[in-house]
Every structure is written in C-alpha cells, then in structure tokens.
Short mmCIF file of C-alpha atoms in Angstrom, two decimals:
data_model
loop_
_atom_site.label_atom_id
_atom_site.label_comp_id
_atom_site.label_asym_id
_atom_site.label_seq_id
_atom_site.Cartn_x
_atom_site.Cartn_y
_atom_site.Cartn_z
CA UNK A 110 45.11 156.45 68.97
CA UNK A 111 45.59 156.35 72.49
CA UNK A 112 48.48 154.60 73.71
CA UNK A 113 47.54 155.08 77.78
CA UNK A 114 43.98 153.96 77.33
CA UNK A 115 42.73 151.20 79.37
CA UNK A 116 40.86 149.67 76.94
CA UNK A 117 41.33 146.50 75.34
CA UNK A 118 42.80 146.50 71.54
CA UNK A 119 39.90 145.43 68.86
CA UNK A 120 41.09 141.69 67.57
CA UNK A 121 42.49 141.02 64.30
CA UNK A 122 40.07 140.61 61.59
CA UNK A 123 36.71 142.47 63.52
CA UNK A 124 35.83 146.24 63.08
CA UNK A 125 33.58 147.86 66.08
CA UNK A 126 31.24 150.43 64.61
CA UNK A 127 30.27 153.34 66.74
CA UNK A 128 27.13 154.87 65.89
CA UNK A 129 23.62 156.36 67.25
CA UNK A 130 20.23 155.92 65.70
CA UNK A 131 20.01 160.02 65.11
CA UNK A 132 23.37 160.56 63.31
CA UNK A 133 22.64 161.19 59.24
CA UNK A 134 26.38 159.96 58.70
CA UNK A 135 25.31 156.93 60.80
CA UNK A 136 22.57 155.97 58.86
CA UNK A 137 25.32 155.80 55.42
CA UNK A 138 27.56 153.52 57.54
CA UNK A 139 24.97 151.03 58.83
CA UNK A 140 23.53 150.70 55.46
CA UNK A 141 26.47 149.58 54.46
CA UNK A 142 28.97 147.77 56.99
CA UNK A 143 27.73 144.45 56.90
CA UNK A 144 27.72 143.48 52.99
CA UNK A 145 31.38 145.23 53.33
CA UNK A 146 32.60 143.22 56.12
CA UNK A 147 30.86 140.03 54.80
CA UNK A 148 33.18 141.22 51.58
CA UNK A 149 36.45 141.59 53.70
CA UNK A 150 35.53 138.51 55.88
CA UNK A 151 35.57 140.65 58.74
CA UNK A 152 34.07 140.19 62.29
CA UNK A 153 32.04 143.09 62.70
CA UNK A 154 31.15 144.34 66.51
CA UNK A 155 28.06 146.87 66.56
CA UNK A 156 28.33 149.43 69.55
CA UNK A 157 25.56 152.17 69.87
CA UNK A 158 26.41 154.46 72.10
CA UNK A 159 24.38 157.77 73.40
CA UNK A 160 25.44 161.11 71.16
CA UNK A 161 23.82 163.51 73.47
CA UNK A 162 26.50 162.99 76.47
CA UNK A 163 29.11 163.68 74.23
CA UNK A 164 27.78 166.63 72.48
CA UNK A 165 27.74 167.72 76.30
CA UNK A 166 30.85 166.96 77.11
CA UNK A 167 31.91 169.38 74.07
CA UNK A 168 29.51 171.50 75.54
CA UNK A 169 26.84 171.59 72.95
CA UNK A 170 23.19 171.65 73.29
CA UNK A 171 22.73 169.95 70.28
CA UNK A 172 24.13 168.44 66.98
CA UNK A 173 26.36 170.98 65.30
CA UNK A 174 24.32 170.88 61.70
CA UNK A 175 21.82 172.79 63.79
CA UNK A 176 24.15 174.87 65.98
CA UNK A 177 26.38 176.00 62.67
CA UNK A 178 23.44 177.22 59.93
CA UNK A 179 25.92 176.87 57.07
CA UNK A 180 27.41 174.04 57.78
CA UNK A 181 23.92 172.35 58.57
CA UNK A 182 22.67 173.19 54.94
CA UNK A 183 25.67 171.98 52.91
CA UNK A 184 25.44 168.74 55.15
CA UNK A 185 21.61 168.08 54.05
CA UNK A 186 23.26 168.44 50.55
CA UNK A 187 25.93 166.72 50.89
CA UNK A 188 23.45 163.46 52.36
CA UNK A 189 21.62 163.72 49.42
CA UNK A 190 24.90 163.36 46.76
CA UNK A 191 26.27 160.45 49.33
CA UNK A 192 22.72 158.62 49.25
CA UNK A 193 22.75 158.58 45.56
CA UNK A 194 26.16 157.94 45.27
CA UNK A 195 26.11 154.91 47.55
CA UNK A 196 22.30 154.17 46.04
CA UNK A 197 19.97 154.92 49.49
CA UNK A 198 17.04 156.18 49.58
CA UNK A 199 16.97 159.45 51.48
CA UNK A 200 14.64 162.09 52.83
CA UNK A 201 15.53 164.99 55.38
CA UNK A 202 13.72 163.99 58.89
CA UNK A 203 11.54 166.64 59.69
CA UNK A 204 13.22 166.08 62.99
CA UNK A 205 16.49 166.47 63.51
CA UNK A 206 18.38 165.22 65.33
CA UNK A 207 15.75 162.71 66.60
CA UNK A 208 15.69 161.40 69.59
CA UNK A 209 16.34 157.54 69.65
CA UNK A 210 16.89 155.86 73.71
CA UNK A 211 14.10 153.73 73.09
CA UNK A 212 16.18 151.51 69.93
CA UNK A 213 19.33 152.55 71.11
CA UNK A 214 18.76 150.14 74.09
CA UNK A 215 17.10 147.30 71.87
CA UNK A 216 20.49 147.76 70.18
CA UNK A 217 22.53 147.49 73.18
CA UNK A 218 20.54 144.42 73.79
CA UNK A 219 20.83 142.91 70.25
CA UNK A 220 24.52 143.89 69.80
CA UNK A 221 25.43 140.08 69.15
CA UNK A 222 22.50 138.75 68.11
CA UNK A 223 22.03 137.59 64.54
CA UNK A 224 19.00 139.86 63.97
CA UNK A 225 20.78 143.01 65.18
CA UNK A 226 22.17 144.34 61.74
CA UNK A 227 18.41 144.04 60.11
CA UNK A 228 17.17 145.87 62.84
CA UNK A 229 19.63 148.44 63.03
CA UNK A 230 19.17 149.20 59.20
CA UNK A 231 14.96 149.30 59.46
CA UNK A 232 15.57 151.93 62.73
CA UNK A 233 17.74 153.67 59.97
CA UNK A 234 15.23 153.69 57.42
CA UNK A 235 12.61 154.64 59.48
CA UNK A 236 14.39 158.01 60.31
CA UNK A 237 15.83 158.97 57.40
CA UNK A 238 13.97 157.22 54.88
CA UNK A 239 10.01 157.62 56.44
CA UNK A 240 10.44 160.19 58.56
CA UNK A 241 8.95 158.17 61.75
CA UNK A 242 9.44 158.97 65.67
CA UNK A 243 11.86 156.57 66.10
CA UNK A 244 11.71 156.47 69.76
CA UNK A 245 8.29 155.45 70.03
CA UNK A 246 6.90 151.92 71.10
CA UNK A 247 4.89 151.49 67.98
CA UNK A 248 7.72 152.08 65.58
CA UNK A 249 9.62 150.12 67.52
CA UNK A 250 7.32 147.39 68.23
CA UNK A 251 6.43 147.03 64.66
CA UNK A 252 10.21 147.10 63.35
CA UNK A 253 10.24 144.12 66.23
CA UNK A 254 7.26 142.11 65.16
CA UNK A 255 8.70 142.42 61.36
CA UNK A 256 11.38 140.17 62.21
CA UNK A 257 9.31 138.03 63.76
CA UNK A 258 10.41 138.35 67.62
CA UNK A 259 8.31 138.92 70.42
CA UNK A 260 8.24 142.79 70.75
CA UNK A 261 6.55 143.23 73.92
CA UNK A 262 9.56 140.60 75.17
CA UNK A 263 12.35 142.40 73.88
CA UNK A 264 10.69 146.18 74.50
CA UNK A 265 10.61 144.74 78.52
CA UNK A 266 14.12 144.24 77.92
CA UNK A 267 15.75 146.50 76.55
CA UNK A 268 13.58 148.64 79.43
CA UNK A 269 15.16 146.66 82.32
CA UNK A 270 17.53 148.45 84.40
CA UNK A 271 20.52 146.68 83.68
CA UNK A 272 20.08 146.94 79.86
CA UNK A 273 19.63 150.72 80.60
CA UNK A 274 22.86 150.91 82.47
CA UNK A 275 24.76 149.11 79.76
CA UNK A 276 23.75 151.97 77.38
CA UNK A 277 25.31 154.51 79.79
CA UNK A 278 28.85 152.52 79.87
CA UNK A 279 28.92 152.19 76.47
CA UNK A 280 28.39 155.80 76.26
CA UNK A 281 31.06 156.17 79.13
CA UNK A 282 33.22 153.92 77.28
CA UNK A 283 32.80 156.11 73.85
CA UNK A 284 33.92 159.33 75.90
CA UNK A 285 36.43 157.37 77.47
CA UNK A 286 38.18 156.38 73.86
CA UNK A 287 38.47 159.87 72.46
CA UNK A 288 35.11 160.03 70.44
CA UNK A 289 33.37 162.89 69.46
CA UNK A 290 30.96 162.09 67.11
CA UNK A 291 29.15 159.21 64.34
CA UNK A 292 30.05 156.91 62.93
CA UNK A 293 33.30 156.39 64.35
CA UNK A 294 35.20 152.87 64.15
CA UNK A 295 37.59 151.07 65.88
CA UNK A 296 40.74 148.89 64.25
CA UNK A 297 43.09 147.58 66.82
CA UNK A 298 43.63 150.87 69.16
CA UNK A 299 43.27 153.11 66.10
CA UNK A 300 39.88 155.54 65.88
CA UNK A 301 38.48 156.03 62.08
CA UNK A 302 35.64 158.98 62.31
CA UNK A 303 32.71 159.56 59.59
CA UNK A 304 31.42 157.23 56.78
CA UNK A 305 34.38 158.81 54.94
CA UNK A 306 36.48 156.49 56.50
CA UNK A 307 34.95 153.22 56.78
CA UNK A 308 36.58 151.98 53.45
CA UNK A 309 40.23 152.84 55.32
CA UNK A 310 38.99 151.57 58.38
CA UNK A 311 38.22 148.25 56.31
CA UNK A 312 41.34 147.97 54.82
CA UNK A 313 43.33 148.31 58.04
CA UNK A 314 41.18 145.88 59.65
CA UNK A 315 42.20 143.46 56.67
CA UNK A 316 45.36 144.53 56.75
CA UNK A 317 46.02 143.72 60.33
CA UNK A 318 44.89 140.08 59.88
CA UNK A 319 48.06 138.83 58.41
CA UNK B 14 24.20 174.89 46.98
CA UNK B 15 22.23 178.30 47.72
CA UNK B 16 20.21 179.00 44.42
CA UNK B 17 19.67 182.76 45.88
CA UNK B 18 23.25 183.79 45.76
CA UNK B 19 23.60 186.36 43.13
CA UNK B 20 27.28 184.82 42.79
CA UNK B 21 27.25 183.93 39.25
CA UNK B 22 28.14 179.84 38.94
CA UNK B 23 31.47 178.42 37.92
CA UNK B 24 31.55 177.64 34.04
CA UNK B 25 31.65 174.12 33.00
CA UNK B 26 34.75 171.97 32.85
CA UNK B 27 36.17 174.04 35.54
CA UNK B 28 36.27 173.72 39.82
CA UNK B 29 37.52 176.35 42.26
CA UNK B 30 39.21 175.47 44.78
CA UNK B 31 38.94 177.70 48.18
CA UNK B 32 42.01 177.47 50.32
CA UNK B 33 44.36 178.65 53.22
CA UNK B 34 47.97 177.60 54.06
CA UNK B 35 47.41 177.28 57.58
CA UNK B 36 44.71 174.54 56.86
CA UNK B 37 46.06 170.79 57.28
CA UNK B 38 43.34 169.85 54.89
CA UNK B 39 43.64 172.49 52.66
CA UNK B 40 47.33 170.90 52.30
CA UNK B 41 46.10 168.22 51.47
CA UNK B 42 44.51 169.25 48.27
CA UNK B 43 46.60 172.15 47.59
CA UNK B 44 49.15 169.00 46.79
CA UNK B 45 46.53 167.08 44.73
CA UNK B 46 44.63 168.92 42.27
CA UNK B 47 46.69 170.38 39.84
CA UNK B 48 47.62 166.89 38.40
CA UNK B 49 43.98 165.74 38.79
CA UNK B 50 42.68 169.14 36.99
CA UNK B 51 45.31 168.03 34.21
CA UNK B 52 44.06 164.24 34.55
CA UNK B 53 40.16 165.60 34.03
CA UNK B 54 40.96 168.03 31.39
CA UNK B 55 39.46 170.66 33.97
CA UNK B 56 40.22 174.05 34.54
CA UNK B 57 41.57 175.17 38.06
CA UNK B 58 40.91 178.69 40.02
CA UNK B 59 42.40 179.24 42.85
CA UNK B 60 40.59 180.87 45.40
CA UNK B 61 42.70 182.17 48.23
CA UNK B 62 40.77 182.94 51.26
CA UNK B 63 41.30 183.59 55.29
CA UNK B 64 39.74 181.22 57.55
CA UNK B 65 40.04 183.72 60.12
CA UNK B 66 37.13 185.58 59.50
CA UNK B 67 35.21 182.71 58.73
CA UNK B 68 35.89 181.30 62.28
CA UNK B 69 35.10 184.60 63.61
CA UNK B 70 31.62 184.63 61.83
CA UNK B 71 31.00 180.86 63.24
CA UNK B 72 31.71 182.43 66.78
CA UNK B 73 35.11 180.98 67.18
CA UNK B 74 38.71 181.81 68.47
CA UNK B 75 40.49 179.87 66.20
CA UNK B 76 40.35 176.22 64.75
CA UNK B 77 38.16 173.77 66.28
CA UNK B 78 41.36 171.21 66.13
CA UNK B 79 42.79 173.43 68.86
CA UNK B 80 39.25 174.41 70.92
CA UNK B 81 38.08 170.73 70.83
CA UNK B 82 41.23 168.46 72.12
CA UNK B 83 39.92 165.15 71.05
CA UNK B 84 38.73 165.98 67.70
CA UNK B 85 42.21 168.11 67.50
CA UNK B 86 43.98 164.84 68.84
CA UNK B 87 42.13 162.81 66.08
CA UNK B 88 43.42 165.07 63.52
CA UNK B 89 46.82 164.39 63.76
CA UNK B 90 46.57 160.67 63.55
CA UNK B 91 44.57 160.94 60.26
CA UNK B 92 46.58 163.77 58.57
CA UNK B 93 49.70 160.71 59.01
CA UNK B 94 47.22 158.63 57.75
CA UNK B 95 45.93 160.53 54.96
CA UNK B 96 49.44 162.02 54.24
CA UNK B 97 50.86 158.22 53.80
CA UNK B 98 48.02 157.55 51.71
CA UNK B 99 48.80 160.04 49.16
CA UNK B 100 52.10 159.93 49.85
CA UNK B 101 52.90 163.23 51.22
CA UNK B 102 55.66 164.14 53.41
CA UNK B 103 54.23 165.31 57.17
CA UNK B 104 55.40 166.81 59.87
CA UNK B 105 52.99 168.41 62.08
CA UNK B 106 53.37 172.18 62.43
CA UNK B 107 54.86 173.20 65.88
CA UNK B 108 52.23 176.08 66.31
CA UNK B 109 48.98 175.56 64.50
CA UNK B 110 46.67 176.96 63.22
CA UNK B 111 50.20 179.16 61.78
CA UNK B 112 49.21 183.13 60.43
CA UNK B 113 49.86 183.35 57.02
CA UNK B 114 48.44 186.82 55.85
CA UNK B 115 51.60 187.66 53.55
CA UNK B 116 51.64 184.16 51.48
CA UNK B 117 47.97 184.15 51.30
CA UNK B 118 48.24 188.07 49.84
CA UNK B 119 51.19 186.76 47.26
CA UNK B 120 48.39 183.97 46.28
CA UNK B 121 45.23 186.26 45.48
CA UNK B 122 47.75 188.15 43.56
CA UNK B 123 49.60 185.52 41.52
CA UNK B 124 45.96 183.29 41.32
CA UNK B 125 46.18 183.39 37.36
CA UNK B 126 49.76 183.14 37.26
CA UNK B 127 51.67 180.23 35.99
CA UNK B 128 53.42 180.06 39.05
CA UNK B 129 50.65 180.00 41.30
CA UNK B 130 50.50 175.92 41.74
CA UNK B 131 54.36 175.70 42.25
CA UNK B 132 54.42 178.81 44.67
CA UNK B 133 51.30 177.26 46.51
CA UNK B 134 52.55 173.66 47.16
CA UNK B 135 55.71 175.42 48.50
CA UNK B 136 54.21 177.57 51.22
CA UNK B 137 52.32 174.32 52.24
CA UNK B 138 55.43 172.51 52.40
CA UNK B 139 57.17 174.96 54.21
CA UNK B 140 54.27 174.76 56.87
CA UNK B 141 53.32 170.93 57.22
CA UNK B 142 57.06 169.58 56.19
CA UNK B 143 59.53 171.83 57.00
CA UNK B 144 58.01 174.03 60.14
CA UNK B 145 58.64 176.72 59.64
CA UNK B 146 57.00 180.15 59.97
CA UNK B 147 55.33 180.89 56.33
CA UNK B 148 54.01 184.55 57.68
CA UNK B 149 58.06 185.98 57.08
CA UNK B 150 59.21 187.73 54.21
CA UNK B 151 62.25 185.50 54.49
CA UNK B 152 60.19 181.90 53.89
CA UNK B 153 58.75 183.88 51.05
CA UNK B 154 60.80 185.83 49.12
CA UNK B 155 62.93 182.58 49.30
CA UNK B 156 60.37 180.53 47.44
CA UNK B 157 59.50 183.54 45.40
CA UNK B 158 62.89 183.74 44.34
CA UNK B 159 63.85 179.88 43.95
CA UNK B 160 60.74 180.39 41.03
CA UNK B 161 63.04 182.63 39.59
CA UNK B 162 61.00 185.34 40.60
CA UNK B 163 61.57 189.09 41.10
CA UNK B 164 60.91 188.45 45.14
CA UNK B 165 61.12 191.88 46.43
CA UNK B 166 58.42 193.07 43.64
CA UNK B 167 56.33 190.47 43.97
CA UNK B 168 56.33 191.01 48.21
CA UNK B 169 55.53 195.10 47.54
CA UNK B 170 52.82 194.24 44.97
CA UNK B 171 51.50 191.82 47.53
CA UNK B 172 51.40 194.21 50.17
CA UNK B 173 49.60 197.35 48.25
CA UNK B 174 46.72 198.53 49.68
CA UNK B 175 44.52 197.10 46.45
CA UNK B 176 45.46 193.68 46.72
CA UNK B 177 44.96 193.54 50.15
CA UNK B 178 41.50 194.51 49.50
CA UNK B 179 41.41 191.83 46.96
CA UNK B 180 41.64 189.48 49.72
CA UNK B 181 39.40 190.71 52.05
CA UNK B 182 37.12 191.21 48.81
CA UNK B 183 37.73 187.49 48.62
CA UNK B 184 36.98 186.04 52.34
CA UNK B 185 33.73 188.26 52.14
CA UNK B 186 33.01 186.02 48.97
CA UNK B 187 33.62 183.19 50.68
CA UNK B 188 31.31 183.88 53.42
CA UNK B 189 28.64 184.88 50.69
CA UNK B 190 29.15 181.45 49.86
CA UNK B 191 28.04 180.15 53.00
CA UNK B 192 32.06 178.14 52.75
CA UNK B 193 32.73 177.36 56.81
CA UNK B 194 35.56 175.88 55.98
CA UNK B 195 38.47 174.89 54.15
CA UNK B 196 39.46 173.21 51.99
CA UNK B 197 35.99 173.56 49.91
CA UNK B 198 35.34 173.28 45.89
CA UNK B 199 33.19 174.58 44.05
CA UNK B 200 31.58 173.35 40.74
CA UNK B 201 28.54 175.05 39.01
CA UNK B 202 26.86 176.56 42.57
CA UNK B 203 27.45 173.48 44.18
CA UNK B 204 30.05 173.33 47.17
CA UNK B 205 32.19 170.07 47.91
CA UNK B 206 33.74 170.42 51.46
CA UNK B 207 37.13 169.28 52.11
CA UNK B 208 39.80 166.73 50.91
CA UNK B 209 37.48 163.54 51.23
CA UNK B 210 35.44 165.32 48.56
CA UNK B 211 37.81 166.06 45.62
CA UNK B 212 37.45 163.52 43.87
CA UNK B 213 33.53 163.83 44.06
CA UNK B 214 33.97 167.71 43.08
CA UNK B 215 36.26 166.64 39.69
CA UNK B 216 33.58 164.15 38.67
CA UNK B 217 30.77 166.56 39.11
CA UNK B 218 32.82 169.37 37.09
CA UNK B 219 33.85 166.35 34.63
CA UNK B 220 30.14 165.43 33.95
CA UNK B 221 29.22 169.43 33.80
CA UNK B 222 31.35 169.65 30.91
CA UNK B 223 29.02 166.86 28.31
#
C-alpha cells in the first residue's frame, strides 16, 4: 500500500484487524474474524484504534452516516440485509456513533490475551445488539466479571496512563498507515477496508503463507 | 429503501442498474452484469445518470477519491485488485473523475437499445483501459460506428434538446432516490450500493421473481 512507510510488514500467515467499538461495519467483522481465521489457520492480531482522530484528520465532526442523510439511511439498511445474511442479530443503537474509550482501552490491554476476542464480540453485542452505553463502568464491568476476570483489576488498568497512551499510538499508528475508516485489515504491507473485504483479505493472508 | 417515494418499484425478475462512465466502480459492473442478468434469467435497465449533481447535492466538488487522498490512494490499489479478480483489464485514468456528458447522453438515449451493453462496456474501456478522453465526439462516434452504427445520427439525436432533458430528468430521479452514489441497483424499492453488492442485488431480484 505504502511502499515508504516505516512500518513493519504483517508476517506470513497473521491478519491485523483494525477496528473501533462504535463502527456498525466493525461490529460484522469482529463477529466473524476469529472462526474465519481459526478456518484459514491464520494468526490473527486485534488492533483497536480511536475513529474520532481520524474522522478529524478528514476533518469531520462525526461519522459520515450522520454527516451524509442518504447515505446514513441506506447504511442502516444495508446492516440489516448483512446481519441476516451473515446470521447476527442486529438492532440500530439509539446512539450512534457511540462513544467507546472506556473498552477501547480494555482492548488495547487485552490485544494478546486469550480472552480478548470474547470480549471484543460481547462490547459488540452490547452496542448493536442491546443498545447499552458502552463506555460505561457497569457495562463494562459486567462484560468483565462474565468472563470471570477481576473487573475492578483490569478497569484500573486499562485506566493507567500508559495503557491510555498506547491507545493514542495505535491511533497514531492507524493515521500513520493510510487509514480512514473500520474495519480495515492489514496483509503484509497491503490495506483491505470494510467487512467487504475481509474474505480477500483472508485469502491473501493464506495466500502469502506459501 | 424509502417506502414514501411515489417512484413506482421495479417489476419482478428485473434490477436497474444506475451508472456513470467516469465511475471506477461503476466500471466495474458496467463489465459484469449483462452476463449475470443472462445467468439469473433477469431483466436489465440501464439507468444512466450524472454523478455530478449528486456530488453537488452532498456538498462536494467532485469525487471524494480526489478530496480525500488516502481513501483516493486506497482506491487505486483495490480497483487492481478488484480488476484482477474479475479479470478486467486496468489502467488508471490519467485525469479522474473524466467528464463524460456526451457518452452518458448517447446512453439515456440508446438505454433500450440492443446496443446499449456493447456501446456501454466500450466507453468504460476507453476510460479505465485505454485513457483516453470519452467526452469527444471522436472516442464516440468511433465506437458508435465500430457497432455499425449511423455515428453522426446517433451523436445529433444525442445532443437534441429532449434527450438532454431526459438526462437531467434522470439524475433528478436519481436524487429522488436518495442514490449518493454510483454504481447503485435497484430491485423492487430496495437500493444495493456499489460493485460489492451485485451479486446481493441479482439474488434479491432472483428471489422477487417466485
């Protein structure tokens, strides 16, 4: 994608998603990613990242669904056809987007840990399935406590300042590899944007194994 | 898609599709869905529109591939990707998004033609293979002719004052729509948006049929 980045090539065989707790085309993608890369035997690296910067950068205020009215109520149609296509349940936040720092950083914490995917899909659900404040302790906590971990513990953590700061680079690093939106993933140096393309994204990743 | 539109809904076991020749997506399709119409046993109208207009409703210059550089530099890398994929020839277009006012008048005239697909899939060639500028009456009134066409009629018919209103009639149809962008299909009142969703729009107009 971008030959005079800095960055470091994604390894053969792994697949980095690139996603945020208040993206609907996130919430598709993180449904799904780990039964596919369990399928394709791929290593699969989770990186949240802040949306808000970027949409900033771009110099928006907001998601574009809200900022373009037309394209904003085809989306909303458009989630429900993918949600029954890919069998998810689905119901339109009464929110949107919703904020999400407070997960966002449990998920920068959990990034490699092995509970991180089951979290990641309950924040999901909670959003776009429940319609819950995502960003508060109590959700949060709860989601936490569900997978039997010390929520108070990990809350503290994800609060600290250098988990906090890790959020920001990885937002930093987003900006800094060309993308402008969710889900995005990474193969090698090559960018693959929207749940549209996770399936291609997939297949290059296996592809590049051999 | 907006059950207060008074426009009446496509008939069953047919999809429209709403296009421009100086969309890269719209290429895409324009390629496609005559031989997946025939596969599907559906019927095809072609909907010629500006995306001009459209923009200009939304706010906007021109395309967001040129306003937005790293969604515009993204674009490129997946029209080679998508182009390999359905084995297309690419090359992308020196000046972009290219004018195309006198091909797009030829369409909305010839739309139920027997010519149209043919005379279509040439104009995109001409654009995203060959480079070249598909606004001349040259470019044109070659392809016009290599269909064995009367070229010079077919350019003054295009270019009479009701047939241009035919496509402005058009474009305001399109925004009645609520279509932001192109390529989009339509089936029953429901809109599909772009290339990624063709093959969603044929099933849906497949299954409208029973």
């Amino acid at each position: 994608m971008n030959p005079s980045t800095p960055f470091p090539a994604v390894p053969p065989a792994a697949i980095e998603i690139w996603f945020e707790f208040g993206s609907n085309y996130s919430y598709l993608s993180v449904m799904r990613i780990e039964a596919l890369c369990a399928q394709h035997a791929l290593h699969l690296r989770w990186r949240p990242f802040l949306l808000g910067p970027i949409f900033k950068h771009l110099g928006w205020d907001t998601s574009p669904f809200v900022t373009q009215q037309r394209k904003g109520r085809y989306v909303w149609r458009d989630m429900e056809r993918q949600c029954e296509k890919y069998a998810l349940a689905w119901r339109k936040p009464s929110q949107f987007p919703r904020r999400a720092l407070l997960p966002m950083r449990v998920a920068v914490l959990a990034s490699d840990e092995t509970w991180m995917g089951r979290f990641c899909k309950q924040v999901m659900r909670e959003n776009f399935v429940r319609d819950r404040d995502i960003d508060s302790p109590e959700v949060v906590g709860r989601i936490l406590r569900d997978l039997d971990l010390d929520a108070e513990a990990v809350l503290a953590a994800g609060g600290c300042a250098g988990n906090k700061a890790r959020l920001r680079q990885q937002t930093e690093d987003a900006l800094a590899l060309g993308i402008f939106g969710a889900p995005m993933f990474r193969v090698g140096s090559d960018l693959f944007w929207g749940n549209d393309r996770l399936d291609e994204a997939l297949a290059a990743a296996s592809r590049d194994r051999t």
